[in-house]
Amino acid sequence: MAPRPDRPDRRRTVAVLAYPGMSVFETGIVTEVFGLPRPELDVPWYDLTICAERPGPVPVIGGAGLHTPYGLDVFARAETLIVPGVPDVRADPSPELAAALRQAHQRGARVMSICSGAFALAGAGLLDGRRATTHWQYADLLRRRYPNVDVDPNVLYVDHGTLLTSAGSAAGLDLCLHVVRQDHGSAIANAVARRLVTQPHREGGQAQFIEAPMPAAPDDDRVTQSMTWALENLGHPITAETLARRAHMSTRTYLRHFARATGTSPIRWLINQRVQASLALLEGTDAPVEEIARTVGFDTPVTYRHHFTRVMQTSPSAYRRAFHTGG
């Protein structure tokens, strides 16, 4: 999908659905990204509203509760609607919620789900004939309950433009930052990520399940050091063998440890890092695409354009037109 810089002077209204028995973590993710005021960023920020099917008290896990006066009428009118989960993955969404989701989608609103929230979108018929994801432990059930949905349990999130689904809780944060990047560009998304102390962009196609998300052994420390070196030398030719040598491992051993530490392959990770490094150059300089491709380490502009389009779902030229700030 191409970036969405349309009407950048308008505050984007975001509504997140609260439901009885929910964990507040997913709602907290949405609040952190879209709800906190960020005057230091000097861009029109989002206007977040927490809604519920029935306005009033909403009991949450732990015996606490939250209270909202806003119902499905407000939820359906938002520019971005987020369903962070469902009370029961084996039950259909209420007719009222399904109607609100369909109404919003039909008028062009952006409808998103986090984790089991995909069941609500599927129950409303919005995912029929589309690829979607959810938490890996719910994927088989989602596939059985909604056979018209192309369920992909192996990715962090799926973006169909105005329909977006994500995997478990952390992937919901990735999706929210992905949306900020689309709306405001990589510099703003990176600034928000820094405040959250998280990486600014994980490609949606990255694997959900990572055996060891954080380095836990000396071998993995060596992998981390090799990745740091690669980030400092993106403009140079780098292969898996190069990285293995930097980590003082055989290539086979390195590939195994890298996959365990990151959930992806060295080359796929490297391509993604090069694409991400190019965003600031597209946004902040007038350098030709050919020069940018060479600067971040792609062999040819054709290769760069291919990988950029795969990762960002738009071309380098279109991205620059949307987000260029002058250089």
Short mmCIF file of C-alpha atoms in Angstrom, two decimals:
data_model
loop_
_atom_site.label_atom_id
_atom_site.label_comp_id
_atom_site.label_asym_id
_atom_site.label_seq_id
_atom_site.Cartn_x
_atom_site.Cartn_y
_atom_site.Cartn_z
CA MET A 1 0.00 0.00 0.00
CA ALA A 2 1.20 3.51 -0.78
CA PRO A 3 1.82 5.88 2.13
CA ARG A 4 -1.20 7.92 3.21
CA PRO A 5 -0.24 11.60 3.52
CA ASP A 6 -3.73 12.77 2.50
CA ARG A 7 -5.07 15.77 4.45
CA PRO A 8 -2.06 15.92 6.80
CA ASP A 9 -3.45 19.01 8.59
CA ARG A 10 -6.44 17.08 9.90
CA ARG A 11 -6.27 15.31 13.26
CA ARG A 12 -6.91 11.65 12.68
CA THR A 13 -9.57 10.19 14.92
CA VAL A 14 -8.74 6.77 16.35
CA ALA A 15 -11.17 4.61 18.31
CA VAL A 16 -10.21 1.45 20.19
CA LEU A 17 -12.78 -1.03 21.42
CA ALA A 18 -12.80 -2.05 25.08
CA TYR A 19 -14.55 -5.30 25.99
CA PRO A 20 -15.31 -7.17 29.22
CA GLY A 21 -12.56 -9.48 30.44
CA MET A 22 -9.85 -7.93 28.29
CA SER A 23 -6.20 -7.55 29.09
CA VAL A 24 -5.42 -3.85 29.11
CA PHE A 25 -2.03 -4.38 27.46
CA GLU A 26 -3.28 -4.21 23.87
CA THR A 27 -5.37 -1.15 24.67
CA GLY A 28 -2.31 0.31 26.37
CA ILE A 29 -0.31 -0.15 23.18
CA VAL A 30 -2.89 1.83 21.24
CA THR A 31 -2.99 4.51 23.93
CA GLU A 32 0.80 4.87 24.00
CA VAL A 33 1.10 5.25 20.23
CA PHE A 34 -2.04 7.21 19.33
CA GLY A 35 -3.33 8.67 22.59
CA LEU A 36 -0.43 10.48 24.23
CA PRO A 37 -0.02 14.10 23.12
CA ARG A 38 3.24 14.64 21.26
CA PRO A 39 3.65 18.41 20.73
CA GLU A 40 7.41 17.96 20.35
CA LEU A 41 6.85 16.22 17.01
CA ASP A 42 5.19 19.32 15.52
CA VAL A 43 2.66 17.38 13.42
CA PRO A 44 -1.11 17.07 13.88
CA TRP A 45 -1.43 14.06 16.16
CA TYR A 46 -4.23 11.58 16.65
CA ASP A 47 -7.39 12.03 18.71
CA LEU A 48 -7.99 8.76 20.56
CA THR A 49 -11.29 7.59 22.05
CA ILE A 50 -11.87 4.38 23.98
CA CYS A 51 -15.28 2.94 23.14
CA ALA A 52 -17.34 -0.05 24.24
CA GLU A 53 -20.34 -1.88 22.86
CA ARG A 54 -22.23 -0.74 25.94
CA PRO A 55 -21.05 2.59 27.40
CA GLY A 56 -20.32 2.49 31.09
CA PRO A 57 -18.10 0.26 33.25
CA VAL A 58 -16.00 -2.37 31.48
CA PRO A 59 -14.48 -5.03 33.78
CA VAL A 60 -10.94 -6.06 32.87
CA ILE A 61 -8.56 -8.82 33.93
CA GLY A 62 -7.41 -8.44 37.52
CA GLY A 63 -10.71 -7.32 39.00
CA ALA A 64 -10.34 -3.70 37.92
CA GLY A 65 -12.42 -1.81 35.41
CA LEU A 66 -12.50 1.18 33.14
CA HIS A 67 -15.40 3.45 32.35
CA THR A 68 -16.20 5.00 28.99
CA PRO A 69 -19.25 7.02 27.92
CA TYR A 70 -18.61 6.23 24.25
CA GLY A 71 -20.41 3.48 22.37
CA LEU A 72 -20.45 1.91 18.93
CA ASP A 73 -21.84 5.06 17.32
CA VAL A 74 -18.61 6.91 18.15
CA PHE A 75 -16.52 3.86 17.32
CA ALA A 76 -18.05 3.56 13.84
CA ARG A 77 -17.39 7.25 13.02
CA ALA A 78 -13.63 7.16 13.66
CA GLU A 79 -11.11 7.37 10.84
CA THR A 80 -9.19 4.43 12.32
CA LEU A 81 -10.95 1.67 14.24
CA ILE A 82 -8.92 -0.81 16.31
CA VAL A 83 -10.23 -4.08 17.74
CA PRO A 84 -7.56 -5.26 20.23
CA GLY A 85 -9.15 -8.62 20.93
CA VAL A 86 -12.46 -10.42 21.48
CA PRO A 87 -14.00 -11.84 24.66
CA ASP A 88 -14.46 -15.30 23.11
CA VAL A 89 -12.72 -16.55 19.99
CA ARG A 90 -15.43 -19.21 19.60
CA ALA A 91 -18.30 -16.72 19.47
CA ASP A 92 -19.36 -14.46 16.63
CA PRO A 93 -19.17 -10.70 17.11
CA SER A 94 -22.46 -9.14 18.10
CA PRO A 95 -24.64 -7.99 15.18
CA GLU A 96 -24.17 -4.42 16.39
CA LEU A 97 -20.36 -4.63 16.36
CA ALA A 98 -20.32 -6.39 12.99
CA ALA A 99 -22.56 -3.68 11.54
CA ALA A 100 -20.34 -0.92 12.95
CA LEU A 101 -17.23 -2.50 11.43
CA ARG A 102 -18.91 -2.95 8.04
CA GLN A 103 -20.26 0.60 8.08
CA ALA A 104 -16.81 2.03 8.83
CA HIS A 105 -15.12 -0.10 6.19
CA GLN A 106 -17.69 0.80 3.53
CA ARG A 107 -17.07 4.52 4.00
CA GLY A 108 -13.30 4.03 3.71
CA ALA A 109 -12.18 4.04 7.33
CA ARG A 110 -9.07 2.11 8.35
CA VAL A 111 -10.05 -0.99 10.35
CA MET A 112 -7.35 -2.79 12.35
CA SER A 113 -7.14 -5.78 14.66
CA ILE A 114 -4.60 -6.89 17.23
CA CYS A 115 -4.26 -10.53 18.22
CA SER A 116 -7.71 -12.19 18.52
CA GLY A 117 -9.40 -9.03 17.24
CA ALA A 118 -9.13 -10.63 13.81
CA PHE A 119 -12.09 -12.84 14.78
CA ALA A 120 -14.31 -9.75 14.96
CA LEU A 121 -13.20 -8.55 11.52
CA ALA A 122 -13.67 -12.04 10.09
CA GLY A 123 -17.08 -12.38 11.74
CA ALA A 124 -18.13 -9.12 10.09
CA GLY A 125 -17.14 -10.56 6.71
CA LEU A 126 -14.38 -8.02 6.13
CA LEU A 127 -11.63 -10.59 5.67
CA ASP A 128 -13.36 -12.89 3.19
CA GLY A 129 -11.02 -13.64 0.30
CA ARG A 130 -8.18 -11.77 2.00
CA ARG A 131 -4.94 -12.75 3.66
CA ALA A 132 -4.96 -12.04 7.40
CA THR A 133 -3.12 -12.98 10.54
CA THR A 134 -3.71 -13.43 14.24
CA HIS A 135 -1.77 -14.85 17.18
CA TRP A 136 -0.26 -18.15 16.09
CA GLN A 137 -2.15 -20.09 18.77
CA TYR A 138 -5.49 -18.93 17.28
CA ALA A 139 -4.58 -19.37 13.61
CA ASP A 140 -6.02 -22.87 13.14
CA LEU A 141 -9.26 -21.90 14.88
CA LEU A 142 -9.60 -18.75 12.76
CA ARG A 143 -9.07 -20.85 9.64
CA ARG A 144 -11.68 -23.42 10.70
CA ARG A 145 -14.29 -20.88 11.76
CA TYR A 146 -13.83 -18.62 8.74
CA PRO A 147 -12.66 -20.79 5.81
CA ASN A 148 -12.98 -17.89 3.34
CA VAL A 149 -10.12 -16.08 5.10
CA ASP A 150 -6.56 -16.81 3.95
CA VAL A 151 -4.97 -17.15 7.40
CA ASP A 152 -1.20 -16.66 7.55
CA PRO A 153 0.14 -17.57 11.01
CA ASN A 154 3.75 -16.84 10.11
CA VAL A 155 3.80 -13.04 9.89
CA LEU A 156 3.66 -10.11 12.29
CA TYR A 157 0.99 -8.17 10.44
CA VAL A 158 -0.83 -7.92 7.12
CA ASP A 159 -1.71 -4.57 5.51
CA HIS A 160 -4.47 -4.43 2.89
CA GLY A 161 -4.68 -0.65 2.94
CA THR A 162 -7.86 -0.04 4.94
CA LEU A 163 -7.89 -3.52 6.51
CA LEU A 164 -4.97 -4.46 8.74
CA THR A 165 -4.49 -7.45 11.03
CA SER A 166 -1.65 -8.26 13.41
CA ALA A 167 -0.44 -11.18 15.47
CA GLY A 168 0.08 -11.19 19.25
CA SER A 169 0.52 -8.19 21.52
CA ALA A 170 4.03 -7.11 20.51
CA ALA A 171 3.06 -7.37 16.85
CA GLY A 172 0.24 -4.95 17.60
CA LEU A 173 2.87 -2.39 18.55
CA ASP A 174 4.66 -3.09 15.27
CA LEU A 175 1.43 -2.51 13.38
CA CYS A 176 0.68 0.74 15.21
CA LEU A 177 4.15 2.08 14.41
CA HIS A 178 3.68 0.92 10.81
CA VAL A 179 0.54 3.07 10.63
CA VAL A 180 2.36 6.08 12.09
CA ARG A 181 5.07 5.58 9.47
CA GLN A 182 2.45 5.57 6.71
CA ASP A 183 0.71 8.65 8.04
CA HIS A 184 3.69 10.77 9.07
CA GLY A 185 6.86 9.23 7.61
CA SER A 186 9.80 7.35 9.04
CA ALA A 187 11.30 10.25 11.03
CA ILE A 188 8.15 10.64 13.13
CA ALA A 189 7.68 6.88 13.51
CA ASN A 190 11.30 6.55 14.61
CA ALA A 191 10.83 9.33 17.18
CA VAL A 192 7.78 7.58 18.64
CA ALA A 193 9.66 4.27 18.71
CA ARG A 194 12.55 5.88 20.57
CA ARG A 195 10.16 7.15 23.22
CA LEU A 196 8.76 3.64 23.53
CA VAL A 197 12.31 2.20 23.61
CA THR A 198 11.52 -0.22 20.80
CA GLN A 199 12.79 -0.73 17.28
CA PRO A 200 11.02 1.57 14.83
CA HIS A 201 10.12 -0.95 12.17
CA ARG A 202 9.80 -4.69 11.90
CA GLU A 203 8.73 -5.88 8.48
CA GLY A 204 5.26 -7.39 8.51
CA GLY A 205 6.51 -10.59 6.91
CA GLN A 206 8.91 -11.35 9.74
CA ALA A 207 8.23 -14.58 11.63
CA GLN A 208 5.90 -14.42 14.65
CA PHE A 209 7.63 -17.03 16.72
CA ILE A 210 11.23 -16.37 17.73
CA GLU A 211 12.87 -19.08 19.77
CA ALA A 212 15.17 -16.66 21.63
CA PRO A 213 14.09 -13.04 21.09
CA MET A 214 17.02 -11.65 23.08
CA PRO A 215 20.62 -12.88 22.94
CA ALA A 216 21.04 -15.31 25.81
CA ALA A 217 24.43 -16.87 25.24
CA PRO A 218 27.97 -15.85 24.20
CA ASP A 219 27.33 -17.14 20.68
CA ASP A 220 24.29 -14.90 20.39
CA ASP A 221 26.36 -11.97 21.70
CA ARG A 222 28.65 -12.57 18.75
CA VAL A 223 25.64 -12.53 16.44
CA THR A 224 24.56 -9.21 17.95
CA GLN A 225 28.04 -7.77 17.45
CA SER A 226 28.04 -8.89 13.82
CA MET A 227 24.66 -7.20 13.29
CA THR A 228 25.98 -3.98 14.82
CA TRP A 229 28.94 -4.12 12.48
CA ALA A 230 26.63 -4.68 9.50
CA LEU A 231 24.54 -1.64 10.39
CA GLU A 232 27.70 0.45 10.43
CA ASN A 233 28.78 -0.89 7.03
CA LEU A 234 25.57 -1.17 5.02
CA GLY A 235 27.15 0.46 1.99
CA HIS A 236 29.68 -2.36 1.61
CA PRO A 237 29.09 -5.84 0.16
CA ILE A 238 27.95 -8.12 3.00
CA THR A 239 27.10 -11.80 2.78
CA ALA A 240 26.08 -14.40 5.32
CA GLU A 241 29.64 -15.70 5.11
CA THR A 242 30.95 -12.19 5.89
CA LEU A 243 28.78 -11.97 8.98
CA ALA A 244 29.74 -15.48 10.08
CA ARG A 245 33.40 -14.55 9.90
CA ARG A 246 32.74 -11.42 11.96
CA ALA A 247 31.07 -13.64 14.57
CA HIS A 248 33.91 -16.21 14.41
CA MET A 249 31.50 -18.98 13.47
CA SER A 250 31.02 -21.33 10.58
CA THR A 251 28.32 -20.13 8.18
CA ARG A 252 26.04 -23.03 9.10
CA THR A 253 26.35 -22.34 12.83
CA TYR A 254 25.87 -18.62 12.30
CA LEU A 255 22.68 -19.11 10.30
CA ARG A 256 21.24 -21.27 13.06
CA HIS A 257 22.09 -18.78 15.82
CA PHE A 258 20.92 -15.81 13.75
CA ALA A 259 17.52 -17.41 13.12
CA ARG A 260 17.19 -18.26 16.80
CA ALA A 261 18.00 -14.68 17.82
CA THR A 262 15.95 -12.82 15.22
CA GLY A 263 13.39 -15.13 13.63
CA THR A 264 14.66 -14.40 10.13
CA SER A 265 17.69 -14.97 7.89
CA PRO A 266 20.76 -12.69 7.72
CA ILE A 267 20.11 -11.71 4.11
CA ARG A 268 16.45 -10.91 4.64
CA TRP A 269 17.34 -8.91 7.74
CA LEU A 270 20.10 -7.08 5.85
CA ILE A 271 17.80 -6.21 2.95
CA ASN A 272 15.24 -4.81 5.36
CA GLN A 273 17.87 -2.72 7.17
CA ARG A 274 19.07 -1.29 3.85
CA VAL A 275 15.55 -0.36 2.85
CA GLN A 276 14.99 1.29 6.23
CA ALA A 277 18.28 3.20 5.93
CA SER A 278 17.16 4.56 2.58
CA LEU A 279 13.99 6.14 3.95
CA ALA A 280 15.76 9.07 5.59
CA LEU A 281 17.66 9.72 2.34
CA LEU A 282 14.44 9.71 0.33
CA GLU A 283 12.77 12.02 2.83
CA GLY A 284 15.58 14.44 3.57
CA THR A 285 17.78 14.66 0.47
CA ASP A 286 17.46 15.21 -3.27
CA ALA A 287 19.94 12.44 -4.08
CA PRO A 288 18.94 10.34 -7.11
CA VAL A 289 17.45 6.94 -6.38
CA GLU A 290 20.47 5.35 -8.07
CA GLU A 291 22.81 7.06 -5.62
CA ILE A 292 20.66 6.12 -2.64
CA ALA A 293 20.62 2.49 -3.75
CA ARG A 294 24.40 2.48 -3.91
CA THR A 295 24.78 4.31 -0.59
CA VAL A 296 22.77 1.73 1.36
CA GLY A 297 24.44 -1.22 -0.32
CA PHE A 298 22.22 -2.47 -3.14
CA ASP A 299 24.05 -3.73 -6.22
CA THR A 300 21.73 -2.01 -8.68
CA PRO A 301 18.81 0.44 -8.62
CA VAL A 302 16.62 -2.33 -10.04
CA THR A 303 17.39 -4.56 -7.05
CA TYR A 304 16.77 -1.66 -4.69
CA ARG A 305 13.40 -0.83 -6.26
CA HIS A 306 12.36 -4.49 -6.13
CA HIS A 307 13.13 -4.91 -2.45
CA PHE A 308 11.81 -1.47 -1.50
CA THR A 309 8.46 -2.24 -3.11
CA ARG A 310 8.28 -5.63 -1.40
CA VAL A 311 8.99 -4.16 2.05
CA MET A 312 7.17 -0.81 1.85
CA GLN A 313 4.39 -1.67 -0.62
CA THR A 314 5.19 1.39 -2.70
CA SER A 315 8.04 2.56 -4.92
CA PRO A 316 10.97 4.73 -3.79
CA SER A 317 9.76 7.54 -6.06
CA ALA A 318 6.21 7.41 -4.70
CA TYR A 319 7.53 7.33 -1.14
CA ARG A 320 9.68 10.39 -1.83
CA ARG A 321 6.75 12.30 -3.35
CA ALA A 322 4.71 11.60 -0.24
CA PHE A 323 7.31 12.34 2.42
CA HIS A 324 10.10 14.46 0.96
CA THR A 325 10.94 17.39 3.22
CA GLY A 326 13.79 18.91 1.20
CA GLY A 327 17.52 18.48 1.54
#
